[in-house]
């Protein structure tokens, strides 16, 4: 420590005048804090390995071997002991020194700031959760699983849900979440009749002129104008081919968006299989064949990537750890969910971009592409329906956890800037 004090204060006239400068309190803490002896421990380990290797030779006498090994063991013990003492002594006392030197923010102010950050993140996470359960694919997720794995939702209160509901209505005015799985956790001891009545009152907005109640069930959606097709225009095969290729590009853009917001796990083989399936579909479409990206994704999944994913799973959870059969089911369900979401989002964009400005109608070529996409979605939904309902529900709940954790971390990162 004394050597470090000497070195730090020797350069203090320079460090106090350059960059953001340094005061004597910071210089003193630099001298006191930090782990000591790490380089010495590394050198001692290296020397120990060399000595043990050299003394393994049969030409070295037993006495020489023992003497050298005892010496190097003592050296390692001294080096390690010094490093350990800096952790044992300097570590716990650093906080006291920081406080006495006035280098830390007052604890009460800091706690209030952190508490405010946590409250903002909790409300934002609740809003994003409400957004997810407003979608049909997530309306039956298990909130118990989500609350266990998403820390901002572990101890939510009724008042916080009301605040989040108001924020949700402002952010997503056209959406209505399904609170059926959330309410029992807010009212664990209520009868079903009282539960429905009180929960409906709780999850309504404050008495404002613009407020509307949020009920437990999904409200009937506004009647959406059905898509109109122009049957007078003959079907143009070349137009079908070109629009099919455009639709595939829309799918690719949607997959990349899912990767960007962590709806797709970039570490697994799912993104690769989905993106690779588009290459197969594009090649087939160029030859005049209909969309076939679902079959292509399954073919890619059954190739070497599935074996690679098995090795990746074994690396993450251990060779004998985890249920690999469930992991395979989870992978297939998540792949289908991302596939369906991409197609539905692309269908919506495709309709908006190719509808006639004057009549809001689509050509038969566009209809043919949309019908092919709907057929692909039906195949993916059929694949999901082949799995156990409880397994699918658990996988969807874990999927929601993944999305919420990403959004919480991203929100906190932006909040802290």
PDB file of C-alpha atoms in Angstrom, residues 246-357:
ATOM      1  CA  UNK A 246     -41.575  -8.813 -52.829  1.00  0.00           C
ATOM      2  CA  UNK A 247     -43.538 -10.660 -50.138  1.00  0.00           C
ATOM      3  CA  UNK A 248     -40.461 -12.774 -49.361  1.00  0.00           C
ATOM      4  CA  UNK A 249     -38.461  -9.565 -48.893  1.00  0.00           C
ATOM      5  CA  UNK A 250     -41.146  -8.344 -46.466  1.00  0.00           C
ATOM      6  CA  UNK A 251     -40.766 -11.584 -44.508  1.00  0.00           C
ATOM      7  CA  UNK A 252     -37.008 -11.081 -44.308  1.00  0.00           C
ATOM      8  CA  UNK A 253     -37.489  -7.549 -43.031  1.00  0.00           C
ATOM      9  CA  UNK A 254     -39.887  -8.800 -40.337  1.00  0.00           C
ATOM     10  CA  UNK A 255     -37.454 -11.500 -39.181  1.00  0.00           C
ATOM     11  CA  UNK A 256     -34.704  -8.901 -38.892  1.00  0.00           C
ATOM     12  CA  UNK A 257     -37.053  -6.697 -36.867  1.00  0.00           C
ATOM     13  CA  UNK A 258     -37.758  -9.611 -34.511  1.00  0.00           C
ATOM     14  CA  UNK A 259     -34.031 -10.107 -34.086  1.00  0.00           C
ATOM     15  CA  UNK A 260     -33.557  -6.421 -33.370  1.00  0.00           C
ATOM     16  CA  UNK A 261     -36.117  -6.417 -30.518  1.00  0.00           C
ATOM     17  CA  UNK A 262     -35.049  -9.853 -29.191  1.00  0.00           C
ATOM     18  CA  UNK A 263     -38.267 -11.590 -30.197  1.00  0.00           C
ATOM     19  CA  UNK A 264     -35.873 -13.985 -31.894  1.00  0.00           C
ATOM     20  CA  UNK A 265     -32.887 -15.374 -30.016  1.00  0.00           C
ATOM     21  CA  UNK A 266     -29.871 -14.679 -32.208  1.00  0.00           C
ATOM     22  CA  UNK A 267     -27.846 -17.365 -30.409  1.00  0.00           C
ATOM     23  CA  UNK A 268     -29.987 -20.292 -31.556  1.00  0.00           C
ATOM     24  CA  UNK A 269     -30.563 -21.891 -34.936  1.00  0.00           C
ATOM     25  CA  UNK A 270     -34.151 -20.552 -35.310  1.00  0.00           C
ATOM     26  CA  UNK A 271     -33.146 -17.279 -37.040  1.00  0.00           C
ATOM     27  CA  UNK A 272     -30.821 -19.182 -39.338  1.00  0.00           C
ATOM     28  CA  UNK A 273     -33.507 -21.709 -40.289  1.00  0.00           C
ATOM     29  CA  UNK A 274     -36.112 -19.006 -40.954  1.00  0.00           C
ATOM     30  CA  UNK A 275     -33.803 -16.789 -42.989  1.00  0.00           C
ATOM     31  CA  UNK A 276     -32.412 -19.781 -44.858  1.00  0.00           C
ATOM     32  CA  UNK A 277     -35.953 -20.916 -45.662  1.00  0.00           C
ATOM     33  CA  UNK A 278     -36.501 -17.593 -47.420  1.00  0.00           C
ATOM     34  CA  UNK A 279     -33.530 -18.294 -49.676  1.00  0.00           C
ATOM     35  CA  UNK A 280     -35.120 -21.628 -50.635  1.00  0.00           C
ATOM     36  CA  UNK A 281     -38.522 -19.964 -51.100  1.00  0.00           C
ATOM     37  CA  UNK A 282     -36.979 -17.222 -53.228  1.00  0.00           C
ATOM     38  CA  UNK A 283     -35.283 -19.771 -55.465  1.00  0.00           C
ATOM     39  CA  UNK A 284     -38.557 -21.676 -55.843  1.00  0.00           C
ATOM     40  CA  UNK A 285     -40.528 -18.483 -56.483  1.00  0.00           C
ATOM     41  CA  UNK A 286     -38.082 -17.485 -59.228  1.00  0.00           C
ATOM     42  CA  UNK A 287     -39.017 -20.748 -60.966  1.00  0.00           C
ATOM     43  CA  UNK A 288     -42.742 -19.975 -60.718  1.00  0.00           C
ATOM     44  CA  UNK A 289     -43.485 -22.138 -57.675  1.00  0.00           C
ATOM     45  CA  UNK A 290     -45.751 -20.951 -54.813  1.00  0.00           C
ATOM     46  CA  UNK A 291     -44.526 -19.957 -51.351  1.00  0.00           C
ATOM     47  CA  UNK A 292     -42.952 -22.917 -49.571  1.00  0.00           C
ATOM     48  CA  UNK A 293     -40.991 -21.328 -46.726  1.00  0.00           C
ATOM     49  CA  UNK A 294     -42.641 -23.409 -43.972  1.00  0.00           C
ATOM     50  CA  UNK A 295     -41.583 -26.699 -45.568  1.00  0.00           C
ATOM     51  CA  UNK A 296     -38.172 -25.169 -46.264  1.00  0.00           C
ATOM     52  CA  UNK A 297     -37.748 -24.116 -42.626  1.00  0.00           C
ATOM     53  CA  UNK A 298     -38.546 -27.658 -41.503  1.00  0.00           C
ATOM     54  CA  UNK A 299     -36.062 -29.099 -43.972  1.00  0.00           C
ATOM     55  CA  UNK A 300     -33.355 -26.776 -42.664  1.00  0.00           C
ATOM     56  CA  UNK A 301     -34.319 -27.683 -39.094  1.00  0.00           C
ATOM     57  CA  UNK A 302     -33.864 -31.372 -39.832  1.00  0.00           C
ATOM     58  CA  UNK A 303     -30.426 -30.804 -41.335  1.00  0.00           C
ATOM     59  CA  UNK A 304     -27.098 -30.384 -39.582  1.00  0.00           C
ATOM     60  CA  UNK A 305     -28.308 -27.249 -37.785  1.00  0.00           C
ATOM     61  CA  UNK A 306     -30.549 -29.351 -35.520  1.00  0.00           C
ATOM     62  CA  UNK A 307     -27.526 -31.411 -34.482  1.00  0.00           C
ATOM     63  CA  UNK A 308     -25.563 -28.211 -33.927  1.00  0.00           C
ATOM     64  CA  UNK A 309     -28.397 -26.833 -31.801  1.00  0.00           C
ATOM     65  CA  UNK A 310     -28.306 -29.997 -29.703  1.00  0.00           C
ATOM     66  CA  UNK A 311     -24.613 -29.427 -29.021  1.00  0.00           C
ATOM     67  CA  UNK A 312     -25.307 -25.783 -28.189  1.00  0.00           C
ATOM     68  CA  UNK A 313     -28.038 -26.823 -25.732  1.00  0.00           C
ATOM     69  CA  UNK A 314     -25.680 -29.334 -24.097  1.00  0.00           C
ATOM     70  CA  UNK A 315     -23.043 -26.612 -23.775  1.00  0.00           C
ATOM     71  CA  UNK A 316     -25.492 -24.207 -22.099  1.00  0.00           C
ATOM     72  CA  UNK A 317     -27.111 -26.567 -19.572  1.00  0.00           C
ATOM     73  CA  UNK A 318     -24.479 -29.279 -19.255  1.00  0.00           C
ATOM     74  CA  UNK A 319     -24.123 -32.624 -20.935  1.00  0.00           C
ATOM     75  CA  UNK A 320     -26.601 -34.315 -18.590  1.00  0.00           C
ATOM     76  CA  UNK A 321     -28.626 -31.245 -17.623  1.00  0.00           C
ATOM     77  CA  UNK A 322     -32.000 -30.086 -18.867  1.00  0.00           C
ATOM     78  CA  UNK A 323     -34.776 -31.842 -20.766  1.00  0.00           C
ATOM     79  CA  UNK A 324     -33.600 -32.034 -24.339  1.00  0.00           C
ATOM     80  CA  UNK A 325     -36.940 -33.355 -25.609  1.00  0.00           C
ATOM     81  CA  UNK A 326     -38.702 -30.291 -24.211  1.00  0.00           C
ATOM     82  CA  UNK A 327     -35.967 -28.101 -25.689  1.00  0.00           C
ATOM     83  CA  UNK A 328     -36.745 -29.555 -29.132  1.00  0.00           C
ATOM     84  CA  UNK A 329     -40.473 -28.882 -28.659  1.00  0.00           C
ATOM     85  CA  UNK A 330     -39.728 -25.367 -27.435  1.00  0.00           C
ATOM     86  CA  UNK A 331     -37.551 -24.680 -30.456  1.00  0.00           C
ATOM     87  CA  UNK A 332     -40.231 -25.878 -32.873  1.00  0.00           C
ATOM     88  CA  UNK A 333     -42.983 -23.858 -31.163  1.00  0.00           C
ATOM     89  CA  UNK A 334     -40.889 -20.666 -31.080  1.00  0.00           C
ATOM     90  CA  UNK A 335     -39.972 -21.188 -34.698  1.00  0.00           C
ATOM     91  CA  UNK A 336     -43.661 -21.519 -35.622  1.00  0.00           C
ATOM     92  CA  UNK A 337     -44.646 -18.468 -33.550  1.00  0.00           C
ATOM     93  CA  UNK A 338     -42.019 -16.293 -35.224  1.00  0.00           C
ATOM     94  CA  UNK A 339     -43.022 -17.687 -38.606  1.00  0.00           C
ATOM     95  CA  UNK A 340     -46.724 -16.902 -38.059  1.00  0.00           C
ATOM     96  CA  UNK A 341     -45.984 -13.420 -36.714  1.00  0.00           C
ATOM     97  CA  UNK A 342     -43.752 -12.639 -39.690  1.00  0.00           C
ATOM     98  CA  UNK A 343     -46.373 -13.768 -42.207  1.00  0.00           C
ATOM     99  CA  UNK A 344     -49.226 -11.859 -40.557  1.00  0.00           C
ATOM    100  CA  UNK A 345     -47.178  -8.681 -40.268  1.00  0.00           C
ATOM    101  CA  UNK A 346     -46.068  -9.042 -43.888  1.00  0.00           C
ATOM    102  CA  UNK A 347     -49.646  -9.638 -45.018  1.00  0.00           C
ATOM    103  CA  UNK A 348     -50.696  -6.388 -43.374  1.00  0.00           C
ATOM    104  CA  UNK A 349     -47.830  -4.458 -44.980  1.00  0.00           C
ATOM    105  CA  UNK A 350     -48.430  -6.141 -48.338  1.00  0.00           C
ATOM    106  CA  UNK A 351     -52.104  -5.126 -48.348  1.00  0.00           C
ATOM    107  CA  UNK A 352     -51.238  -1.545 -47.442  1.00  0.00           C
ATOM    108  CA  UNK A 353     -48.580  -1.234 -50.161  1.00  0.00           C
ATOM    109  CA  UNK A 354     -50.411  -2.965 -53.009  1.00  0.00           C
ATOM    110  CA  UNK A 355     -53.976  -1.747 -52.468  1.00  0.00           C
ATOM    111  CA  UNK A 356     -55.246   0.623 -55.095  1.00  0.00           C
ATOM    112  CA  UNK A 357     -55.313   4.236 -53.885  1.00  0.00           C
TER     113      UNK A 357
END
